[in-house]
Tab-separated table of C-alpha atoms in Angstrom:
chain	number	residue	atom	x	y	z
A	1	UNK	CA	173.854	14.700	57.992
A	2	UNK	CA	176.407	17.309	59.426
A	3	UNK	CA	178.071	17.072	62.477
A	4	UNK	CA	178.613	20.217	64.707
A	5	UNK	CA	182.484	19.382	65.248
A	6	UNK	CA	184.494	20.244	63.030
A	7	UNK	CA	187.721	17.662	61.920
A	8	UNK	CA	190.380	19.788	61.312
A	9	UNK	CA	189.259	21.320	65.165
A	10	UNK	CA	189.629	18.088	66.820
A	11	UNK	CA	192.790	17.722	68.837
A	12	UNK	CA	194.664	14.567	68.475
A	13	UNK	CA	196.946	13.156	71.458
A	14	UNK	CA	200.467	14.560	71.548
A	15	UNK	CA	203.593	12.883	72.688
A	16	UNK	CA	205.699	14.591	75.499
A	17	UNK	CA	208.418	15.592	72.793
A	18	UNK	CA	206.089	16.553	70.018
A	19	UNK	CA	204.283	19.283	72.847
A	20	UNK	CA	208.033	20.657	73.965
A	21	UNK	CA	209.240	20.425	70.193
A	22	UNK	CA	206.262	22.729	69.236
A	23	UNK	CA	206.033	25.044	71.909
A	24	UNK	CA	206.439	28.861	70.999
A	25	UNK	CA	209.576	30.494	70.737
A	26	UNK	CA	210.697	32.102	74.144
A	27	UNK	CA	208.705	29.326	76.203
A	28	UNK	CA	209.608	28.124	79.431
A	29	UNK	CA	212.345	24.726	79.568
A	30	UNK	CA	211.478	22.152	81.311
A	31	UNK	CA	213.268	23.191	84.375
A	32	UNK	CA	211.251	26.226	84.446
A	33	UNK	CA	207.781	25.007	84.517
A	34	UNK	CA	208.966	22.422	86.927
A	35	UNK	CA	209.506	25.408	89.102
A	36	UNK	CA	206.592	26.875	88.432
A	37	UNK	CA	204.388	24.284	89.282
A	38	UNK	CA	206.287	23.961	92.543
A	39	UNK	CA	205.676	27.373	92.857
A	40	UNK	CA	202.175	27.127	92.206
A	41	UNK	CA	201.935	24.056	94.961
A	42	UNK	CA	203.534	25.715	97.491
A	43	UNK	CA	201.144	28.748	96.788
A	44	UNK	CA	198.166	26.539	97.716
A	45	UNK	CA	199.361	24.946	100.019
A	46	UNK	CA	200.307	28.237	102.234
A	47	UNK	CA	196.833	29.488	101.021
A	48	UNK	CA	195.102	26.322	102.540
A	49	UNK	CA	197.376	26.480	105.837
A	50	UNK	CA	196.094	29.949	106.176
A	51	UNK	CA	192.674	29.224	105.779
A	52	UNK	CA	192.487	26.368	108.557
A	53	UNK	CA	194.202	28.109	110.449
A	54	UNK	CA	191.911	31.168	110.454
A	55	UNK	CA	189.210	29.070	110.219
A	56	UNK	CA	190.403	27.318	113.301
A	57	UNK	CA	190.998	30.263	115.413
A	58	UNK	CA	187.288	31.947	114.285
A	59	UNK	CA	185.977	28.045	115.345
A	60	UNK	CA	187.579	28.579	118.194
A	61	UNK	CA	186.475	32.041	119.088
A	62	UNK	CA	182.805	31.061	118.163
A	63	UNK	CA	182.825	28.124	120.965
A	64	UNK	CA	184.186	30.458	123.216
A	65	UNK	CA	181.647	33.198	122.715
A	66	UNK	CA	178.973	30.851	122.197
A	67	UNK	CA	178.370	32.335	118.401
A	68	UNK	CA	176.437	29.926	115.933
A	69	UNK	CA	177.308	31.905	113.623
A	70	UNK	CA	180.848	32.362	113.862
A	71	UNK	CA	181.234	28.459	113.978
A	72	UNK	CA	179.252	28.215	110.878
A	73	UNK	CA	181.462	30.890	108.930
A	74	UNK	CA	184.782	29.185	110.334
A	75	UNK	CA	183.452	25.627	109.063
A	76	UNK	CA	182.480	27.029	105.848
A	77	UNK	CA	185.356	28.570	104.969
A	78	UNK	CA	187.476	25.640	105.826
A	79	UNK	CA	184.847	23.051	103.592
A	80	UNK	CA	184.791	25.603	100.757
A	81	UNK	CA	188.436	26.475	100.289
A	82	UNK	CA	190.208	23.374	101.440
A	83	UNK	CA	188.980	21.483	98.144
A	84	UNK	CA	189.605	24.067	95.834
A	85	UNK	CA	193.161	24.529	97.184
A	86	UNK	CA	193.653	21.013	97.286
A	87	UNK	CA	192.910	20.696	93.690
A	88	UNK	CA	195.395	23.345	92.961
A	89	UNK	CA	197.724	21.660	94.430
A	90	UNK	CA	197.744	18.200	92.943
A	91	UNK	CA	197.023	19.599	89.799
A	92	UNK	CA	200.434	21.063	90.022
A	93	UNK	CA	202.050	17.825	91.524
A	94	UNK	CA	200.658	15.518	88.605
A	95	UNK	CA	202.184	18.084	86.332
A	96	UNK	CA	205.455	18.231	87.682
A	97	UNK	CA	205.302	14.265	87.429
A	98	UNK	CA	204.554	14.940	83.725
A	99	UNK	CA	207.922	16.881	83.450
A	100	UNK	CA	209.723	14.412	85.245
A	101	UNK	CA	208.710	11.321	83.716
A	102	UNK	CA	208.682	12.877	80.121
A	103	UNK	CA	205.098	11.434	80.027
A	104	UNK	CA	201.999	13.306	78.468
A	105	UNK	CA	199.381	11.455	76.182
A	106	UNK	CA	197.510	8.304	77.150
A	107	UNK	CA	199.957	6.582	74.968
A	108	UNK	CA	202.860	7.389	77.028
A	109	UNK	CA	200.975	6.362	79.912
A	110	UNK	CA	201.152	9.669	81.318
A	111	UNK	CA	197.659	10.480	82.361
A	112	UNK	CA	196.056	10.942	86.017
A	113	UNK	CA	195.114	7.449	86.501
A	114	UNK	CA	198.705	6.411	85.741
A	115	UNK	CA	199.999	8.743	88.091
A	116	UNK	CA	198.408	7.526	90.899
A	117	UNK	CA	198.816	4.158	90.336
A	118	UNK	CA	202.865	4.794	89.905
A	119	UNK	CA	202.577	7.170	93.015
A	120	UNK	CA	200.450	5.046	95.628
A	121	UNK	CA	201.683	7.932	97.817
A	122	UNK	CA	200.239	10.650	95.582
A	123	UNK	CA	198.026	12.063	98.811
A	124	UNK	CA	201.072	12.666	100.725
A	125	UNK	CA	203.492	13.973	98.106
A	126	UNK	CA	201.063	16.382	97.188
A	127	UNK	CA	200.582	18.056	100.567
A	128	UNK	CA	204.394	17.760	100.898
A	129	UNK	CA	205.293	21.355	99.896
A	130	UNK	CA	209.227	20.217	99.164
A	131	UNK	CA	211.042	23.296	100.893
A	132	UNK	CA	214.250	21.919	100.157
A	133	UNK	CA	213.962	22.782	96.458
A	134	UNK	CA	214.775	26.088	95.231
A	135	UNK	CA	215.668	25.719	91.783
A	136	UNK	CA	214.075	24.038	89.158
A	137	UNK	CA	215.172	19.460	89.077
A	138	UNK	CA	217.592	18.242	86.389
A	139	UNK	CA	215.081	17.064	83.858
């Protein structure tokens, strides 16, 4: 019997060091993709404010004018991109706890179910777009 996967394919879990001891040369530090995932936060995060806000004024405009469909567009576009930008964001919060806590594989207890339960305030760090922080954290 053959199996469709391959062995030498399969991708075994890596420690925190092993993935920053065999990155490529020229990659980012460990400061620098802490940045960038704040970056990348605060990107959705703006991008989310912008949408319920737009989508607030449009809701707005459509109770005013009596438009169906104008509600309907505003609520839409609020449901639709409000997860997706939400997801952006925490994505990019659970990896910056990756980089601070040195923590990757399942091993190192450094997986999304660990985060959450070490960060019972993971909702609220996540929409917190940390403005104070222009430069990357001493990792």
């Amino acid at each position: 019997m053959h199996s469709d996967v391959d062995e030498s394919t399969e991708r075994k879990p890596v420690s925190f060091e092993e993935a920053m001891a065999n990155r490529k040369p020229g990659a980012m530090s460990v400061e620098q993709l802490h940045l960038f995932f704040l970056r990348r936060k605060r990107a959705a995060l703006l991008a989310g404010s912008i949408f319920w806000l737009l989508g607030l004024i449009g809701l707005t405009m459509g109770l005013i004018n009596g438009s169906t469909k104008t509600v309907i567009q505003s609520l839409l576009s609020i449901a639709t991109a409000s997860p997706l930008l939400f997801a952006l964001a925490l994505s990019a919060q659970f990896r910056m706890w990756q980089l601070t806590t040195r923590r990757l594989s399942a091993a190192e207890h450094g997986g999304f179910n660990d985060f959450k339960i070490e960060n019972p305030d993971w909702l609220l760090k996540t929409l917190n777009p940390q403005i104070g922080k222009t430069s990357g954290v001493r990792l």
